[in-house]
CSV table of C-alpha atoms (C1' of nucleotides) in Angstrom, one decimal:
chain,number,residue,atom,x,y,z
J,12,UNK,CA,93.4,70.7,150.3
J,13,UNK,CA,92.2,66.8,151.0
J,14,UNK,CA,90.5,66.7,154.1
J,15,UNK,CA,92.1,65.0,156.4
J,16,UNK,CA,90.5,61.1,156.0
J,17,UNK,CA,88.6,58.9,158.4
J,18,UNK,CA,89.9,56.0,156.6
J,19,UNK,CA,93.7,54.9,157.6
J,20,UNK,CA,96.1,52.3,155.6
J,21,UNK,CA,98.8,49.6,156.6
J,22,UNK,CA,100.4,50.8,153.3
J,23,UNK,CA,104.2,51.3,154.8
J,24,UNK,CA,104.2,48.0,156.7
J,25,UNK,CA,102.9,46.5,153.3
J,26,UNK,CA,105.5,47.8,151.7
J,27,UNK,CA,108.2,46.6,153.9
J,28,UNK,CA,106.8,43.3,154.1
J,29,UNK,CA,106.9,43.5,150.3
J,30,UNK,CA,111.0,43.0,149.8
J,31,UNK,CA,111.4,46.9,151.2
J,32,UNK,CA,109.3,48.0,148.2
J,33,UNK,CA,110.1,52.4,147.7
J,34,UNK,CA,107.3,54.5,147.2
J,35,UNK,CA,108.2,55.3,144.1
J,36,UNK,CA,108.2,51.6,143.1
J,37,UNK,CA,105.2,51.3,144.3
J,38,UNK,CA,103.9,54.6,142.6
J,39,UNK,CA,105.7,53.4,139.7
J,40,UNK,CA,103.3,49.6,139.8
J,41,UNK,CA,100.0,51.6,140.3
J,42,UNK,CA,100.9,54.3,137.7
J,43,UNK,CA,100.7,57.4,140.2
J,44,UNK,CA,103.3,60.0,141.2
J,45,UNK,CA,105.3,59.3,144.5
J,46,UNK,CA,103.8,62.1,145.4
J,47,UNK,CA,100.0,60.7,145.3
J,48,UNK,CA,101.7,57.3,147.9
J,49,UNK,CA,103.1,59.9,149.8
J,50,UNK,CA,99.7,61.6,150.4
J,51,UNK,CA,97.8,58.3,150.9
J,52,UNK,CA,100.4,56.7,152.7
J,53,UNK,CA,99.9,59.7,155.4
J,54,UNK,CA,96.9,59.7,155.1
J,55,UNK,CA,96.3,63.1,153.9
J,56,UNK,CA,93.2,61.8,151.6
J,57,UNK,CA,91.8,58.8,151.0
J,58,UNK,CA,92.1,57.5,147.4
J,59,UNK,CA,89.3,56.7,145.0
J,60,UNK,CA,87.9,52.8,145.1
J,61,UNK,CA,89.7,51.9,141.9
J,62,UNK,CA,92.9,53.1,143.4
J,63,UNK,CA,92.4,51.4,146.8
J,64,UNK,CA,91.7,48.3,144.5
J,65,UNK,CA,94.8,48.0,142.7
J,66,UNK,CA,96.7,49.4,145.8
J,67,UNK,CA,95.2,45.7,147.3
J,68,UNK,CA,95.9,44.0,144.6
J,69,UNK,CA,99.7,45.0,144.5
J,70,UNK,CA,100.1,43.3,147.1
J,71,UNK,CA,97.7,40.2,147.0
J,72,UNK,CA,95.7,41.0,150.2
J,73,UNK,CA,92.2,42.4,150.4
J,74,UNK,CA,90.8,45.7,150.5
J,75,UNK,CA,90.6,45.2,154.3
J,76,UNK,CA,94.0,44.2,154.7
J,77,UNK,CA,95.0,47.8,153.5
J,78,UNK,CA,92.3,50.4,154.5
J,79,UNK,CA,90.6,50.5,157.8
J,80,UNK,CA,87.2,52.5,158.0
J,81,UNK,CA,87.1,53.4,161.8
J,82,UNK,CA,83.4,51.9,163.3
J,83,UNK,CA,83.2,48.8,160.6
J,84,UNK,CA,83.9,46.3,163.0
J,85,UNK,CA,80.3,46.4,164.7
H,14,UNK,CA,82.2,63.5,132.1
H,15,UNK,CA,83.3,60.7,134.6
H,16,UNK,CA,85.5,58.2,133.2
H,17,UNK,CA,83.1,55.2,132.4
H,18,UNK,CA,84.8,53.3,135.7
H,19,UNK,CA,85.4,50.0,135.5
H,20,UNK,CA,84.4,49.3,139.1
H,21,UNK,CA,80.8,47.6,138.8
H,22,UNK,CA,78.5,47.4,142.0
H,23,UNK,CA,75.3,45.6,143.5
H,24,UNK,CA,73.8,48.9,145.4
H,25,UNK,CA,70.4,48.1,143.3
H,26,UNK,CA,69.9,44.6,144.3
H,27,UNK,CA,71.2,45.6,148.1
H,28,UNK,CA,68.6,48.1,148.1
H,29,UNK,CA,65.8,46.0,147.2
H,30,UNK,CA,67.4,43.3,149.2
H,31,UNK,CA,66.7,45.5,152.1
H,32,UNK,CA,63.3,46.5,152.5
H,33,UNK,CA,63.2,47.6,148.7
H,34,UNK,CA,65.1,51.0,150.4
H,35,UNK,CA,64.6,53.7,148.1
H,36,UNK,CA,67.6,55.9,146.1
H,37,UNK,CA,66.3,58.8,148.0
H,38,UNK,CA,66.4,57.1,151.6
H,39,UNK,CA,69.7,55.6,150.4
H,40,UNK,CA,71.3,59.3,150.1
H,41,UNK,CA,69.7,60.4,153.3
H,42,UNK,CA,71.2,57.7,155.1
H,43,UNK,CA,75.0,58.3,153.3
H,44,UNK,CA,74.6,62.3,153.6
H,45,UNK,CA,74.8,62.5,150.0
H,46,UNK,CA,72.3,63.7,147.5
H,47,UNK,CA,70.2,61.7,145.5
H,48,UNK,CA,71.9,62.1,142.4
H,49,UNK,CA,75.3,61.3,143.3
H,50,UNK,CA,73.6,57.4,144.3
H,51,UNK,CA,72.4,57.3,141.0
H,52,UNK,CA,75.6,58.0,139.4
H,53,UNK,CA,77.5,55.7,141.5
H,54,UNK,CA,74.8,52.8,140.8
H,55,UNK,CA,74.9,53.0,137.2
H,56,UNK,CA,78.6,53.1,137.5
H,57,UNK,CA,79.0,56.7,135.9
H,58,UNK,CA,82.1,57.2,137.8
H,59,UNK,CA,83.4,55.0,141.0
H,60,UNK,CA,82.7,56.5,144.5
H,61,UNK,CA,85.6,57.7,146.9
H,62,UNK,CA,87.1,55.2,149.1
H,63,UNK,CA,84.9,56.8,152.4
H,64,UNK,CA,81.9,56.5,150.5
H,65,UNK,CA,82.2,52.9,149.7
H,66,UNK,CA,82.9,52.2,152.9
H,67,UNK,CA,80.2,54.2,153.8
H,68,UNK,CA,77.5,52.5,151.4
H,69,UNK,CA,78.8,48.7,152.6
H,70,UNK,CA,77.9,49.9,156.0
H,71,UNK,CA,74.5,51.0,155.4
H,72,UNK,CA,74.0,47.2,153.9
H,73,UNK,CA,75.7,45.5,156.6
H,74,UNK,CA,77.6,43.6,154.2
H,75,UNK,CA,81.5,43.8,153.5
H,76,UNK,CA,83.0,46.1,150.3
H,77,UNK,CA,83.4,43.9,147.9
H,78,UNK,CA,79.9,42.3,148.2
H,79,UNK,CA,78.8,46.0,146.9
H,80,UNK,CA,82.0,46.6,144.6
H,81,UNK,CA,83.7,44.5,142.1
H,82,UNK,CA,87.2,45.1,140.4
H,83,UNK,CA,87.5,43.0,137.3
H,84,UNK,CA,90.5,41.2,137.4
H,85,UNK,CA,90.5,41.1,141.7
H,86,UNK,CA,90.0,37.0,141.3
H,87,UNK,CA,93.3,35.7,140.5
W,25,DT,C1',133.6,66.0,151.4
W,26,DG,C1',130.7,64.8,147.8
W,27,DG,C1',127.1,62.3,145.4
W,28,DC,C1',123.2,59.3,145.5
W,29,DC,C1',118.8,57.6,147.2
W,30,DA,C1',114.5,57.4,149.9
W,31,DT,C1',111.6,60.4,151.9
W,32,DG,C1',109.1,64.6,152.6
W,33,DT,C1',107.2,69.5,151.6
W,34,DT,C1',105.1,73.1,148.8
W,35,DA,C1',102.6,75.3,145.1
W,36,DA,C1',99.9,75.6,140.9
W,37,DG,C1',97.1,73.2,137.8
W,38,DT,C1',93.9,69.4,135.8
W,39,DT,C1',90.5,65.7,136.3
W,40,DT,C1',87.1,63.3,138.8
W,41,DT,C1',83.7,63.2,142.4
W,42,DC,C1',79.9,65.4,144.4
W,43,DT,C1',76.3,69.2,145.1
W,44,DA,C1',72.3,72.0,143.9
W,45,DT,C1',68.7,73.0,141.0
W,46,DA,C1',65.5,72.1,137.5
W,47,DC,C1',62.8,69.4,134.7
W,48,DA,C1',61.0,64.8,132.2
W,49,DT,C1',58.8,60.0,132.4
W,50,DG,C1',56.2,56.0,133.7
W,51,DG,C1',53.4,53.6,137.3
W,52,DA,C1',50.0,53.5,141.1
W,53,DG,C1',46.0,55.3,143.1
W,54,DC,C1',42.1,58.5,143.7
Z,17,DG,C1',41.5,62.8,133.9
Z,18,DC,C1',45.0,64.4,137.7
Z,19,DT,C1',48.5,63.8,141.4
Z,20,DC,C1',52.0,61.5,143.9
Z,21,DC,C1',56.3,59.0,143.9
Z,22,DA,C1',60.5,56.7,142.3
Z,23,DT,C1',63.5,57.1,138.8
Z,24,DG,C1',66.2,59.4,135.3
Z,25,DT,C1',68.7,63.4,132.6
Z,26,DA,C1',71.1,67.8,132.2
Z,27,DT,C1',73.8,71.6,133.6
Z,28,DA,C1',76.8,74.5,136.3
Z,29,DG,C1',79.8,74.8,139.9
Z,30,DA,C1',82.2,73.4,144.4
Z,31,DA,C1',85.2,70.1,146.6
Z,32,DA,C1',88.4,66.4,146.7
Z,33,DA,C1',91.8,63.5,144.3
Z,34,DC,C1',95.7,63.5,141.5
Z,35,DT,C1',99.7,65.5,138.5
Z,36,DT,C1',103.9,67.9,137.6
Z,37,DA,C1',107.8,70.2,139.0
Z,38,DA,C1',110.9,72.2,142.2
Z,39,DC,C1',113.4,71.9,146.4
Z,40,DA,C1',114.9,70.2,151.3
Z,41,DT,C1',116.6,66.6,154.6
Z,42,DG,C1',118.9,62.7,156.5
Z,43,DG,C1',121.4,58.3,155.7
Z,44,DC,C1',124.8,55.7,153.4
Z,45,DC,C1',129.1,54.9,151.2
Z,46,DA,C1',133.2,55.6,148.4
DNA sequence: TGGCCATGTTAAGTTTTCTATACATGGAGC
DNA sequence: GCTCCATGTATAGAAAACTTAACATGGCCA
């Protein structure tokens, strides 16, 4: 299945700090299964760019803010 | 085929920004092949989170001064 | 105890991303 | 003219992302 991604996420804490948003609201606001936040959320493969967009844009931060690409920071 | 994606990008003008780099030494540099930077740059279909990442790296510059989401800007 | 809810797992299948190979075109230089 | 080189197209197939559906667990609360 997915490979298991370089890239992590501060998805759950997002969440949280979003009024205890569920996964499946969340799934439910990006038009995915709960299955598909699950995976993401654990990191179990990274989502495409339009994805990690709207995933961003759900909750008003930037792309940064959610995903962390290990060795950006030079 | 791929979705027309409605992620757009600046790889071209980054390229030629940087030493007019060619597709071919792009993909060496990302491990990809050549074609798959030319479907990304004329936006066939959106690359995969790690890839993006990936391709801001090469640049120097952050994602979303390669990719743009229309509708991002509030 | 029993039901509901959020979370998590598994498996099979579809779509999108990416690879590999082959071939076409126009420009620059010999 | 011919040959490189950068760019582009097309096709078939592999790999990764995503869907759908079914089931399992632990917490909460009436």
């Amino acid at each position: 299945m997915g490979k298991p991604t370089k890239v992590t996420n501060s998805i759950r804490a997002l969440r949280f700090a979003h009024g205890e948003m569920t996964q499946a609201e969340l799934a439910e606001r990006l038009g995915v299964t709960r299955q598909t936040v699950i995976a993401i959320e654990h990191g179990r493969y990274s989502p495409s760019l339009e994805m990690a967009f709207q995933i961003a844009r759900v909750f008003g931060v930037p792309l940064d803010d959610v995903f962390q690409y290990p060795g950006t920071e030079e």
